[in-house]
PDB file of C-alpha atoms and ligand atoms in Angstrom:
ATOM      1  CA  MET Y   1       0.021  -0.137   0.175  1.00 85.00           C
ATOM      2  CA  THR Y   2       2.464   2.941  -0.992  1.00 97.00           C
ATOM      3  CA  THR Y   3       1.884   6.243   0.202  1.00 98.00           C
ATOM      4  CA  LEU Y   4       2.426   9.423  -2.016  1.00 98.00           C
ATOM      5  CA  VAL Y   5       4.184  12.114   0.319  1.00 98.00           C
ATOM      6  CA  ILE Y   6       3.605  15.665  -1.933  1.00 98.00           C
ATOM      7  CA  GLY Y   7       6.515  17.602  -0.621  1.00 97.00           C
ATOM      8  CA  ALA Y   8       8.520  15.759   0.734  1.00 98.00           C
ATOM      9  CA  ARG Y   9      11.081  17.937   1.181  1.00 97.00           C
ATOM     10  CA  GLY Y  10       9.164  20.679   3.354  1.00 98.00           C
ATOM     11  CA  SER Y  11       9.324  20.434   7.031  1.00 98.00           C
ATOM     12  CA  ILE Y  12       6.340  18.781   7.769  1.00 98.00           C
ATOM     13  CA  GLY Y  13       6.061  16.480   4.898  1.00 98.00           C
ATOM     14  CA  ARG Y  14       9.960  15.273   5.389  1.00 98.00           C
ATOM     15  CA  HIS Y  15       8.839  13.797   9.207  1.00 98.00           C
ATOM     16  CA  VAL Y  16       5.677  12.261   7.330  1.00 98.00           C
ATOM     17  CA  LEU Y  17       7.749  10.476   4.950  1.00 98.00           C
ATOM     18  CA  ASP Y  18      10.096   9.877   7.920  1.00 98.00           C
ATOM     19  CA  GLN Y  19       7.967   8.522  10.278  1.00 98.00           C
ATOM     20  CA  LEU Y  20       6.248   6.216   7.682  1.00 98.00           C
ATOM     21  CA  HIS Y  21       9.936   5.157   5.901  1.00 98.00           C
ATOM     22  CA  THR Y  22      11.132   4.241   9.471  1.00 97.00           C
ATOM     23  CA  ALA Y  23       8.001   2.017  10.336  1.00 97.00           C
ATOM     24  CA  GLY Y  24       8.560  -0.092   6.937  1.00 97.00           C
ATOM     25  CA  GLU Y  25       5.718   1.066   5.262  1.00 98.00           C
ATOM     26  CA  PRO Y  26       6.080   1.618   1.463  1.00 98.00           C
ATOM     27  CA  VAL Y  27       6.822   5.367   0.367  1.00 98.00           C
ATOM     28  CA  ARG Y  28       7.282   7.284  -2.376  1.00 98.00           C
ATOM     29  CA  ALA Y  29       8.537  10.903  -2.378  1.00 98.00           C
ATOM     30  CA  SER Y  30       7.714  13.484  -4.754  1.00 98.00           C
ATOM     31  CA  VAL Y  31       9.355  16.774  -5.156  1.00 97.00           C
ATOM     32  CA  ARG Y  32       8.620  19.196  -8.197  1.00 97.00           C
ATOM     33  CA  ASP Y  33      12.101  19.283  -9.249  1.00 96.00           C
ATOM     34  CA  LEU Y  34      14.211  16.336  -9.248  1.00 95.00           C
ATOM     35  CA  SER Y  35      17.472  18.006  -8.564  1.00 95.00           C
ATOM     36  CA  THR Y  36      16.552  18.907  -5.378  1.00 94.00           C
ATOM     37  CA  ALA Y  37      15.912  15.537  -4.315  1.00 92.00           C
ATOM     38  CA  GLY Y  38      19.643  14.685  -2.772  1.00 88.00           C
ATOM     39  CA  ASP Y  39      18.744  15.165   0.556  1.00 87.00           C
ATOM     40  CA  LEU Y  40      15.910  12.877   0.974  1.00 96.00           C
ATOM     41  CA  PRO Y  41      16.146   9.118   2.658  1.00 94.00           C
ATOM     42  CA  ALA Y  42      18.357   6.628   0.777  1.00 91.00           C
ATOM     43  CA  GLY Y  43      16.108   3.829  -0.639  1.00 92.00           C
ATOM     44  CA  VAL Y  44      12.990   5.895  -0.902  1.00 97.00           C
ATOM     45  CA  PRO Y  45      12.072   5.873  -4.729  1.00 97.00           C
ATOM     46  CA  VAL Y  46      11.639  10.094  -5.675  1.00 98.00           C
ATOM     47  CA  VAL Y  47       9.385  11.329  -8.451  1.00 97.00           C
ATOM     48  CA  GLU Y  48       8.789  14.785  -9.929  1.00 97.00           C
ATOM     49  CA  ALA Y  49       5.045  16.298  -9.088  1.00 97.00           C
ATOM     50  CA  ASP Y  50       3.922  19.693  -9.482  1.00 96.00           C
ATOM     51  CA  LEU Y  51       0.216  20.484  -8.739  1.00 95.00           C
ATOM     52  CA  THR Y  52       0.285  23.447 -11.098  1.00 94.00           C
ATOM     53  CA  ARG Y  53       1.538  20.890 -13.914  1.00 95.00           C
ATOM     54  CA  PRO Y  54      -1.402  18.377 -14.012  1.00 94.00           C
ATOM     55  CA  ALA Y  55       0.953  16.358 -16.644  1.00 96.00           C
ATOM     56  CA  THR Y  56       3.093  15.512 -13.906  1.00 96.00           C
ATOM     57  CA  LEU Y  57       0.219  13.945 -11.841  1.00 97.00           C
ATOM     58  CA  GLY Y  58      -0.441  10.576 -13.251  1.00 96.00           C
ATOM     59  CA  ALA Y  59       3.082   8.993 -13.365  1.00 96.00           C
ATOM     60  CA  ALA Y  60       3.204  10.037  -9.733  1.00 98.00           C
ATOM     61  CA  LEU Y  61       0.404   8.658  -8.518  1.00 98.00           C
ATOM     62  CA  ASP Y  62       0.526   5.312 -10.385  1.00 97.00           C
ATOM     63  CA  GLY Y  63       0.105   2.650  -7.902  1.00 97.00           C
ATOM     64  CA  VAL Y  64      -0.463   4.952  -5.185  1.00 98.00           C
ATOM     65  CA  ARG Y  65      -3.489   3.694  -2.582  1.00 97.00           C
ATOM     66  CA  ARG Y  66      -2.976   6.651   0.148  1.00 98.00           C
ATOM     67  CA  VAL Y  67      -1.473  10.654  -0.262  1.00 98.00           C
ATOM     68  CA  PHE Y  68      -0.105  13.261   1.970  1.00 98.00           C
ATOM     69  CA  VAL Y  69      -0.450  16.629   0.169  1.00 98.00           C
ATOM     70  CA  TYR Y  70      -0.281  20.208   1.357  1.00 98.00           C
ATOM     71  CA  ALA Y  71      -3.008  22.932   0.728  1.00 96.00           C
ATOM     72  CA  LEU Y  72      -1.379  24.616  -2.407  1.00 89.00           C
ATOM     73  CA  PRO Y  73      -2.457  27.999  -3.767  1.00 76.00           C
ATOM     74  CA  ALA Y  74      -2.940  26.220  -7.030  1.00 79.00           C
ATOM     75  CA  ASP Y  75      -6.100  25.281  -8.363  1.00 87.00           C
ATOM     76  CA  PRO Y  76      -6.881  21.712  -6.685  1.00 91.00           C
ATOM     77  CA  ALA Y  77      -9.494  20.406  -9.202  1.00 93.00           C
ATOM     78  CA  PRO Y  78      -6.599  18.780 -11.102  1.00 95.00           C
ATOM     79  CA  PHE Y  79      -4.793  17.307  -8.499  1.00 96.00           C
ATOM     80  CA  ALA Y  80      -8.543  15.804  -7.472  1.00 96.00           C
ATOM     81  CA  ALA Y  81      -9.189  14.228 -10.714  1.00 96.00           C
ATOM     82  CA  ALA Y  82      -5.788  12.753 -11.069  1.00 97.00           C
ATOM     83  CA  VAL Y  83      -6.533  11.272  -8.000  1.00 97.00           C
ATOM     84  CA  ALA Y  84      -9.484   9.939  -8.873  1.00 96.00           C
ATOM     85  CA  ALA Y  85      -8.130   8.517 -11.861  1.00 97.00           C
ATOM     86  CA  ALA Y  86      -5.667   6.644  -9.963  1.00 97.00           C
ATOM     87  CA  GLY Y  87      -7.944   4.793  -8.089  1.00 97.00           C
ATOM     88  CA  VAL Y  88      -6.112   6.406  -4.585  1.00 98.00           C
ATOM     89  CA  GLU Y  89      -8.321   5.371  -1.569  1.00 97.00           C
ATOM     90  CA  HIS Y  90      -7.129   8.542   0.393  1.00 96.00           C
ATOM     91  CA  VAL Y  91      -5.905  11.909   0.674  1.00 98.00           C
ATOM     92  CA  VAL Y  92      -4.353  13.577   3.727  1.00 98.00           C
ATOM     93  CA  LEU Y  93      -4.140  17.346   3.330  1.00 98.00           C
ATOM     94  CA  LEU Y  94      -2.090  19.476   5.286  1.00 98.00           C
ATOM     95  CA  SER Y  95      -4.630  22.409   6.253  1.00 98.00           C
ATOM     96  CA  SER Y  96      -5.157  24.757   8.925  1.00 98.00           C
ATOM     97  CA  GLY Y  97      -6.861  25.051  12.564  1.00 98.00           C
ATOM     98  CA  SER Y  98      -7.910  28.862  11.280  1.00 98.00           C
ATOM     99  CA  VAL Y  99     -10.888  26.946   9.205  1.00 98.00           C
ATOM    100  CA  LEU Y 100     -12.346  26.163  12.567  1.00 98.00           C
ATOM    101  CA  LEU Y 101     -11.796  29.300  15.187  1.00 96.00           C
ATOM    102  CA  PRO Y 102     -14.801  31.422  14.672  1.00 94.00           C
ATOM    103  CA  TRP Y 103     -13.970  35.246  13.956  1.00 95.00           C
ATOM    104  CA  THR Y 104     -11.996  34.031  10.724  1.00 96.00           C
ATOM    105  CA  ALA Y 105     -14.595  34.019   7.884  1.00 95.00           C
ATOM    106  CA  ASP Y 106     -12.801  37.226   6.487  1.00 95.00           C
ATOM    107  CA  ASN Y 107      -9.111  36.180   6.907  1.00 98.00           C
ATOM    108  CA  ALA Y 108      -7.550  35.267   3.808  1.00 97.00           C
ATOM    109  CA  ILE Y 109      -5.364  32.468   5.675  1.00 97.00           C
ATOM    110  CA  ALA Y 110      -8.211  30.758   6.711  1.00 98.00           C
ATOM    111  CA  ARG Y 111     -10.524  31.431   3.585  1.00 96.00           C
ATOM    112  CA  GLU Y 112      -7.707  29.860   1.549  1.00 96.00           C
ATOM    113  CA  HIS Y 113      -7.720  26.826   3.007  1.00 97.00           C
ATOM    114  CA  ARG Y 114     -11.694  26.421   3.396  1.00 97.00           C
ATOM    115  CA  GLU Y 115     -11.350  26.261  -0.558  1.00 96.00           C
ATOM    116  CA  VAL Y 116      -8.714  23.510  -0.365  1.00 96.00           C
ATOM    117  CA  GLU Y 117     -11.081  21.508   1.698  1.00 97.00           C
ATOM    118  CA  ALA Y 118     -13.757  22.562  -0.170  1.00 96.00           C
ATOM    119  CA  ALA Y 119     -12.387  21.254  -3.434  1.00 95.00           C
ATOM    120  CA  LEU Y 120     -10.592  17.977  -2.688  1.00 96.00           C
ATOM    121  CA  PRO Y 121     -11.751  15.246  -1.048  1.00 96.00           C
ATOM    122  CA  ALA Y 122      -9.750  14.718   1.703  1.00 98.00           C
ATOM    123  CA  THR Y 123      -9.023  13.887   5.913  1.00 98.00           C
ATOM    124  CA  PRO Y 124      -7.905  17.403   6.727  1.00 98.00           C
ATOM    125  CA  VAL Y 125      -5.081  17.894   9.406  1.00 98.00           C
ATOM    126  CA  ARG Y 126      -5.436  21.479  10.872  1.00 99.00           C
ATOM    127  CA  PRO Y 127      -2.594  22.744  12.901  1.00 98.00           C
ATOM    128  CA  LEU Y 128      -3.399  26.438  14.477  1.00 98.00           C
ATOM    129  CA  VAL Y 129       0.277  27.851  14.784  1.00 98.00           C
ATOM    130  CA  LEU Y 130       3.618  25.956  13.493  1.00 98.00           C
ATOM    131  CA  ALA Y 131       6.403  26.484  16.364  1.00 98.00           C
ATOM    132  CA  ASN Y 132       8.401  27.072  12.462  1.00 98.00           C
ATOM    133  CA  ASN Y 133       6.594  30.327  12.387  1.00 97.00           C
ATOM    134  CA  ALA Y 134       9.639  31.331  14.901  1.00 98.00           C
ATOM    135  CA  LEU Y 135      12.175  30.939  12.114  1.00 98.00           C
ATOM    136  CA  ALA Y 136      11.442  34.040  10.559  1.00 96.00           C
ATOM    137  CA  TRP Y 137      13.512  35.532  13.327  1.00 97.00           C
ATOM    138  CA  ALA Y 138      16.359  33.776  12.759  1.00 98.00           C
ATOM    139  CA  ARG Y 139      17.883  36.355  10.301  1.00 97.00           C
ATOM    140  CA  SER Y 140      18.038  39.177  13.503  1.00 97.00           C
ATOM    141  CA  ILE Y 141      18.755  36.636  15.786  1.00 98.00           C
ATOM    142  CA  ARG Y 142      21.980  35.424  14.021  1.00 97.00           C
ATOM    143  CA  ALA Y 143      22.766  38.836  12.509  1.00 97.00           C
ATOM    144  CA  GLU Y 144      22.061  41.197  15.975  1.00 97.00           C
ATOM    145  CA  GLY Y 145      20.517  39.196  18.734  1.00 98.00           C
ATOM    146  CA  VAL Y 146      17.035  40.643  18.316  1.00 98.00           C
ATOM    147  CA  VAL Y 147      13.617  39.901  18.198  1.00 98.00           C
ATOM    148  CA  ARG Y 148      10.878  42.561  16.657  1.00 98.00           C
ATOM    149  CA  VAL Y 149       7.731  42.134  17.058  1.00 98.00           C
ATOM    150  CA  ALA Y 150       4.192  43.525  17.911  1.00 98.00           C
ATOM    151  CA  TYR Y 151       2.374  42.593  20.535  1.00 98.00           C
ATOM    152  CA  PRO Y 152       4.880  40.887  22.405  1.00 98.00           C
ATOM    153  CA  ASP Y 153       2.202  39.395  24.976  1.00 97.00           C
ATOM    154  CA  ALA Y 154       0.218  37.318  22.337  1.00 98.00           C
ATOM    155  CA  ALA Y 155      -0.351  33.711  23.331  1.00 98.00           C
ATOM    156  CA  THR Y 156      -0.323  30.744  21.306  1.00 98.00           C
ATOM    157  CA  ALA Y 157       0.265  26.847  21.495  1.00 98.00           C
ATOM    158  CA  PRO Y 158       2.566  26.522  18.411  1.00 98.00           C
ATOM    159  CA  ILE Y 159       3.144  22.848  17.602  1.00 98.00           C
ATOM    160  CA  HIS Y 160       6.429  20.869  16.608  1.00 98.00           C
ATOM    161  CA  GLU Y 161       6.323  19.828  12.763  1.00 98.00           C
ATOM    162  CA  ARG Y 162       6.975  16.279  13.843  1.00 98.00           C
ATOM    163  CA  ASP Y 163       4.070  15.793  16.010  1.00 99.00           C
ATOM    164  CA  ILE Y 164       1.763  17.638  12.629  1.00 99.00           C
ATOM    165  CA  ALA Y 165       3.429  14.498  10.753  1.00 99.00           C
ATOM    166  CA  ALA Y 166       2.172  12.155  13.941  1.00 99.00           C
ATOM    167  CA  VAL Y 167      -1.098  12.983  13.195  1.00 99.00           C
ATOM    168  CA  ALA Y 168      -0.864  12.757   9.315  1.00 99.00           C
ATOM    169  CA  VAL Y 169       0.576   9.619   9.286  1.00 98.00           C
ATOM    170  CA  ALA Y 170      -2.652   8.510  11.907  1.00 98.00           C
ATOM    171  CA  ALA Y 171      -4.609   9.906   9.277  1.00 98.00           C
ATOM    172  CA  LEU Y 172      -2.895   7.952   6.339  1.00 98.00           C
ATOM    173  CA  ARG Y 173      -3.366   4.737   8.733  1.00 98.00           C
ATOM    174  CA  ASP Y 174      -7.183   5.126   9.375  1.00 97.00           C
ATOM    175  CA  PRO Y 175      -9.014   8.355   8.117  1.00 97.00           C
ATOM    176  CA  ARG Y 176     -11.606   7.221  10.903  1.00 97.00           C
ATOM    177  CA  THR Y 177      -8.925   7.518  13.727  1.00 98.00           C
ATOM    178  CA  PRO Y 178     -10.696   9.673  16.589  1.00 98.00           C
ATOM    179  CA  GLY Y 179      -9.816  13.333  16.470  1.00 98.00           C
ATOM    180  CA  VAL Y 180      -7.325  13.771  13.356  1.00 98.00           C
ATOM    181  CA  SER Y 181      -9.315  16.684  11.695  1.00 98.00           C
ATOM    182  CA  ASP Y 182      -9.690  18.716  15.136  1.00 98.00           C
ATOM    183  CA  LEU Y 183      -7.908  21.595  16.165  1.00 98.00           C
ATOM    184  CA  LEU Y 184      -4.402  20.519  16.520  1.00 98.00           C
ATOM    185  CA  THR Y 185      -1.817  22.689  19.086  1.00 98.00           C
ATOM    186  CA  GLY Y 186       1.328  22.333  20.892  1.00 98.00           C
ATOM    187  CA  PRO Y 187       0.817  21.747  24.631  1.00 97.00           C
ATOM    188  CA  ASP Y 188       0.876  25.460  26.050  1.00 89.00           C
ATOM    189  CA  PRO Y 189       0.086  28.765  24.989  1.00 95.00           C
ATOM    190  CA  LEU Y 190       3.078  31.002  25.135  1.00 97.00           C
ATOM    191  CA  THR Y 191       3.655  34.107  24.874  1.00 98.00           C
ATOM    192  CA  GLN Y 192       5.998  35.889  21.983  1.00 98.00           C
ATOM    193  CA  ARG Y 193       8.204  37.102  24.919  1.00 98.00           C
ATOM    194  CA  GLU Y 194       8.216  33.365  26.389  1.00 98.00           C
ATOM    195  CA  GLN Y 195       8.940  32.027  22.949  1.00 98.00           C
ATOM    196  CA  VAL Y 196      11.904  34.645  22.295  1.00 98.00           C
ATOM    197  CA  ARG Y 197      13.160  33.613  26.028  1.00 98.00           C
ATOM    198  CA  ALA Y 198      12.832  29.479  24.816  1.00 98.00           C
ATOM    199  CA  ILE Y 199      15.036  29.955  21.721  1.00 98.00           C
ATOM    200  CA  ALA Y 200      17.585  32.669  23.980  1.00 98.00           C
ATOM    201  CA  GLU Y 201      18.177  29.200  25.906  1.00 98.00           C
ATOM    202  CA  ALA Y 202      18.698  26.823  23.535  1.00 98.00           C
ATOM    203  CA  LEU Y 203      21.123  29.316  22.229  1.00 97.00           C
ATOM    204  CA  GLY Y 204      22.973  29.732  25.135  1.00 97.00           C
ATOM    205  CA  ARG Y 205      22.892  33.588  25.001  1.00 96.00           C
ATOM    206  CA  PRO Y 206      20.786  36.529  25.147  1.00 97.00           C
ATOM    207  CA  VAL Y 207      18.081  37.167  22.774  1.00 98.00           C
ATOM    208  CA  ARG Y 208      16.543  40.871  23.146  1.00 98.00           C
ATOM    209  CA  LEU Y 209      12.711  41.573  22.364  1.00 98.00           C
ATOM    210  CA  GLU Y 210      12.172  44.495  20.670  1.00 98.00           C
ATOM    211  CA  GLU Y 211       8.401  45.583  20.929  1.00 98.00           C
ATOM    212  CA  ILE Y 212       7.394  47.465  17.142  1.00 98.00           C
ATOM    213  CA  ALA Y 213       4.242  48.590  16.258  1.00 98.00           C
ATOM    214  CA  PRO Y 214       1.393  46.471  14.460  1.00 98.00           C
ATOM    215  CA  ALA Y 215       1.602  48.548  11.452  1.00 98.00           C
ATOM    216  CA  GLU Y 216       5.698  47.921  11.457  1.00 98.00           C
ATOM    217  CA  ALA Y 217       4.719  44.204  11.921  1.00 97.00           C
ATOM    218  CA  GLU Y 218       2.523  44.132   9.179  1.00 97.00           C
ATOM    219  CA  ALA Y 219       4.752  46.101   6.574  1.00 97.00           C
ATOM    220  CA  ALA Y 220       7.304  43.515   7.592  1.00 95.00           C
ATOM    221  CA  PHE Y 221       5.276  40.856   6.885  1.00 95.00           C
ATOM    222  CA  ALA Y 222       4.206  42.010   3.743  1.00 97.00           C
ATOM    223  CA  ARG Y 223       6.995  42.378   2.027  1.00 95.00           C
ATOM    224  CA  PHE Y 224       7.464  38.368   2.178  1.00 90.00           C
ATOM    225  CA  ALA Y 225       4.095  37.242   2.300  1.00 94.00           C
ATOM    226  CA  GLY Y 226       1.960  40.255   0.684  1.00 97.00           C
ATOM    227  CA  ALA Y 227      -0.543  42.215   2.033  1.00 97.00           C
ATOM    228  CA  GLU Y 228      -3.554  39.916   2.485  1.00 97.00           C
ATOM    229  CA  THR Y 229      -1.641  37.491   4.415  1.00 97.00           C
ATOM    230  CA  ALA Y 230       0.276  39.646   6.511  1.00 97.00           C
ATOM    231  CA  ALA Y 231      -3.284  41.685   7.226  1.00 98.00           C
ATOM    232  CA  ALA Y 232      -4.471  37.709   7.919  1.00 98.00           C
ATOM    233  CA  ILE Y 233      -1.401  37.375  10.523  1.00 97.00           C
ATOM    234  CA  LEU Y 234      -1.858  40.559  12.262  1.00 97.00           C
ATOM    235  CA  GLU Y 235      -4.981  39.275  12.705  1.00 97.00           C
ATOM    236  CA  PHE Y 236      -4.338  35.938  14.753  1.00 98.00           C
ATOM    237  CA  LEU Y 237      -2.134  37.875  16.516  1.00 98.00           C
ATOM    238  CA  GLU Y 238      -4.568  40.416  17.634  1.00 97.00           C
ATOM    239  CA  HIS Y 239      -6.678  37.789  18.742  1.00 97.00           C
ATOM    240  CA  ALA Y 240      -3.966  36.249  20.586  1.00 98.00           C
ATOM    241  CA  ARG Y 241      -3.402  39.484  23.603  1.00 97.00           C
ATOM    242  CA  HIS Y 242      -7.023  37.360  25.067  1.00 95.00           C
ATOM    243  CA  PRO Y 243      -7.347  34.235  26.695  1.00 90.00           C
ATOM    244  CA  GLY Y 244      -8.216  31.903  24.801  1.00 89.00           C
ATOM    245  CA  GLY Y 245      -8.092  33.460  21.491  1.00 93.00           C
ATOM    246  CA  SER Y 246      -5.387  31.023  20.447  1.00 96.00           C
ATOM    247  CA  PRO Y 247      -6.226  28.535  22.673  1.00 95.00           C
ATOM    248  CA  ALA Y 248      -4.022  24.969  23.009  1.00 97.00           C
ATOM    249  CA  THR Y 249      -6.169  21.650  22.789  1.00 98.00           C
ATOM    250  CA  ASP Y 250      -5.360  17.716  23.450  1.00 98.00           C
ATOM    251  CA  THR Y 251      -5.706  16.475  19.927  1.00 98.00           C
ATOM    252  CA  PHE Y 252      -2.291  15.680  19.835  1.00 98.00           C
ATOM    253  CA  GLU Y 253      -2.303  13.449  22.761  1.00 98.00           C
ATOM    254  CA  ARG Y 254      -5.844  12.029  21.928  1.00 98.00           C
ATOM    255  CA  VAL Y 255      -5.177  10.940  18.581  1.00 98.00           C
ATOM    256  CA  THR Y 256      -1.233   9.999  19.398  1.00 98.00           C
ATOM    257  CA  GLY Y 257      -1.394   8.483  23.046  1.00 98.00           C
ATOM    258  CA  ARG Y 258       1.735  10.762  23.893  1.00 98.00           C
ATOM    259  CA  ARG Y 259       2.021  14.690  24.896  1.00 98.00           C
ATOM    260  CA  PRO Y 260       3.482  16.942  22.263  1.00 98.00           C
ATOM    261  CA  ALA Y 261       6.899  18.224  22.493  1.00 98.00           C
ATOM    262  CA  PRO Y 262       7.003  21.453  24.422  1.00 98.00           C
ATOM    263  CA  TYR Y 263       8.196  24.682  23.000  1.00 98.00           C
ATOM    264  CA  THR Y 264      11.762  23.935  24.772  1.00 98.00           C
ATOM    265  CA  ALA Y 265      12.144  20.743  22.714  1.00 98.00           C
ATOM    266  CA  TRP Y 266      11.467  22.734  19.126  1.00 98.00           C
ATOM    267  CA  ALA Y 267      13.649  25.391  20.168  1.00 98.00           C
ATOM    268  CA  ARG Y 268      16.668  22.781  21.308  1.00 98.00           C
ATOM    269  CA  ASP Y 269      15.613  21.041  17.792  1.00 98.00           C
ATOM    270  CA  HIS Y 270      16.138  24.045  15.746  1.00 98.00           C
ATOM    271  CA  ALA Y 271      18.957  25.744  17.619  1.00 98.00           C
ATOM    272  CA  ALA Y 272      21.349  25.668  14.841  1.00 97.00           C
ATOM    273  CA  ASP Y 273      19.190  27.673  12.898  1.00 97.00           C
ATOM    274  CA  PHE Y 274      19.592  30.660  14.921  1.00 97.00           C
ATOM    275  CA  ARG Y 275      23.300  30.671  15.049  1.00 93.00           C
TER     276      ARG Y 275
HETATM  277  N1  LIG D 301       2.377  29.060   9.366  1.00 76.30           N
HETATM  278  C1  LIG D 301       1.457  28.695  10.579  1.00 76.30           C
HETATM  279  O1  LIG D 301       1.206  28.891  11.438  1.00 76.30           O
HETATM  280  C2  LIG D 301       0.473  27.984   9.601  1.00 76.30           C
HETATM  281  C3  LIG D 301      -0.715  27.088  10.330  1.00 76.30           C
HETATM  282  C4  LIG D 301      -1.577  26.249  10.208  1.00 76.30           C
HETATM  283  C5  LIG D 301      -1.148  25.682   8.881  1.00 76.30           C
HETATM  284  N2  LIG D 301      -0.179  25.829   7.870  1.00 76.30           N
HETATM  285  C6  LIG D 301       0.308  25.053   6.605  1.00 76.30           C
HETATM  286  O2  LIG D 301       1.822  24.669   6.678  1.00 76.30           O
HETATM  287  C7  LIG D 301       2.034  25.219   5.378  1.00 76.30           C
HETATM  288  C8  LIG D 301       3.557  24.824   5.755  1.00 76.30           C
HETATM  289  O3  LIG D 301       4.317  23.670   6.155  1.00 76.30           O
HETATM  290  P1  LIG D 301       5.653  23.348   6.029  1.00 76.30           P
HETATM  291  O4  LIG D 301       6.169  24.262   6.550  1.00 76.30           O
HETATM  292  O5  LIG D 301       5.762  22.164   6.514  1.00 76.30           O
HETATM  293  O6  LIG D 301       6.118  23.883   4.484  1.00 76.30           O
HETATM  294  P2  LIG D 301       7.411  23.813   3.458  1.00 76.30           P
HETATM  295  O7  LIG D 301       8.701  23.523   4.312  1.00 76.30           O
HETATM  296  O8  LIG D 301       7.468  25.201   2.733  1.00 76.30           O
HETATM  297  O9  LIG D 301       6.837  22.839   2.444  1.00 76.30           O
HETATM  298  C9  LIG D 301       5.925  22.855   1.463  1.00 76.30           C
HETATM  299  C10 LIG D 301       6.030  21.940   0.470  1.00 76.30           C
HETATM  300  O10 LIG D 301       5.338  22.098  -0.424  1.00 76.30           O
HETATM  301  C11 LIG D 301       5.659  21.811  -1.616  1.00 76.30           C
HETATM  302  N3  LIG D 301       5.396  22.523  -2.915  1.00 76.30           N
HETATM  303  C12 LIG D 301       4.877  24.007  -2.803  1.00 76.30           C
HETATM  304  N4  LIG D 301       4.287  24.126  -4.587  1.00 76.30           N
HETATM  305  C13 LIG D 301       4.169  22.945  -4.778  1.00 76.30           C
HETATM  306  C14 LIG D 301       3.611  22.524  -5.754  1.00 76.30           C
HETATM  307  N5  LIG D 301       2.810  23.162  -7.101  1.00 76.30           N
HETATM  308  N6  LIG D 301       3.256  21.088  -6.090  1.00 76.30           N
HETATM  309  C15 LIG D 301       3.912  20.406  -5.483  1.00 76.30           C
HETATM  310  N7  LIG D 301       4.409  20.555  -4.425  1.00 76.30           N
HETATM  311  C16 LIG D 301       4.306  22.029  -3.950  1.00 76.30           C
HETATM  312  C17 LIG D 301       7.345  21.812  -1.753  1.00 76.30           C
HETATM  313  O11 LIG D 301       7.923  20.945  -1.961  1.00 76.30           O
HETATM  314  P3  LIG D 301       9.417  21.486  -3.210  1.00 76.30           P
HETATM  315  O12 LIG D 301      10.413  20.574  -1.895  1.00 76.30           O
HETATM  316  O13 LIG D 301       9.113  20.590  -4.687  1.00 76.30           O
HETATM  317  O14 LIG D 301       9.799  22.875  -3.408  1.00 76.30           O
HETATM  318  C18 LIG D 301       7.600  21.962  -0.491  1.00 76.30           C
HETATM  319  O15 LIG D 301       8.141  20.624  -0.290  1.00 76.30           O
HETATM  320  C19 LIG D 301       1.493  26.329   5.162  1.00 76.30           C
HETATM  321  O16 LIG D 301       1.375  26.647   3.548  1.00 76.30           O
HETATM  322  C20 LIG D 301       0.361  26.448   5.501  1.00 76.30           C
HETATM  323  O17 LIG D 301      -0.810  25.689   4.609  1.00 76.30           O
HETATM  324  C21 LIG D 301       0.634  26.740   8.556  1.00 76.30           C
END
């Protein structure tokens, strides 16, 4: 029963691939450009698949029973058709927990994920906040030992990419597993200030937090993510300033029977990214 991991070089996709491969389950990895496949594990077949080039999908899906895929901005219709034509039994979609929050009707990030969920028959996995978001702080930490954020006391429960992958793997093995599509978070809400402190501890040197105005933060996000996404990120942070605005759930524990990794473990795993 081969599983195709689309986006196998992605942070979460790579853990999905590794967890299935380590368990001895047949897996196939896909990348958009085969010349980038070099760091994938030896012994895993690698194929080319690009959701924006439907002609690449037939061969990638040939003989595949289960698929892991990201909620990518490309039109999901050709992918959905290719999945059906290949006789794939089920698809697990890395979506976003934002689709479950009551106030996100006009939030661009939630809307994009809702659109993909609606267009693609799949089991969604819905993390709310990726611990990896803090990698956006890596450049200024490396260069100046500084993090500049708006709303330093906004609290979220970021989740380790390895834990998101574990829930996706549970969904791949059995999409009826209770809880796989529930709001998925890390263990405890942590303010941005506390997250920066955890990174400094993992680094073994101080990191200064500088508060900036929300408009300045939004402009900085807009430079790499576009204006609409930047506004959506600021909206998440604004809600995270209030109790329950970015909740922590027990979804990971209910699905896997284990506790999710604490943020301090994520910081240790990524200390090299900040050096
Ligand atoms: N930031 C948050 O707090 C948050 C919260 C909830 C959900 N999410 C979701 O998490 C995602 C990020 O996860 P991540 O960090 O694991 O992502 P990532 O490391 O950026 O990996 C994305 C993968 O998608 C693949 N990809 C991109 N375009 C593709 C295409 N046209 N066809 C096929 N594959 C394509 C890339 O493949 P190549 O290796 O071939 O380039 C890459 O491996 C976000 O996009 C969002 O949907 C984020």
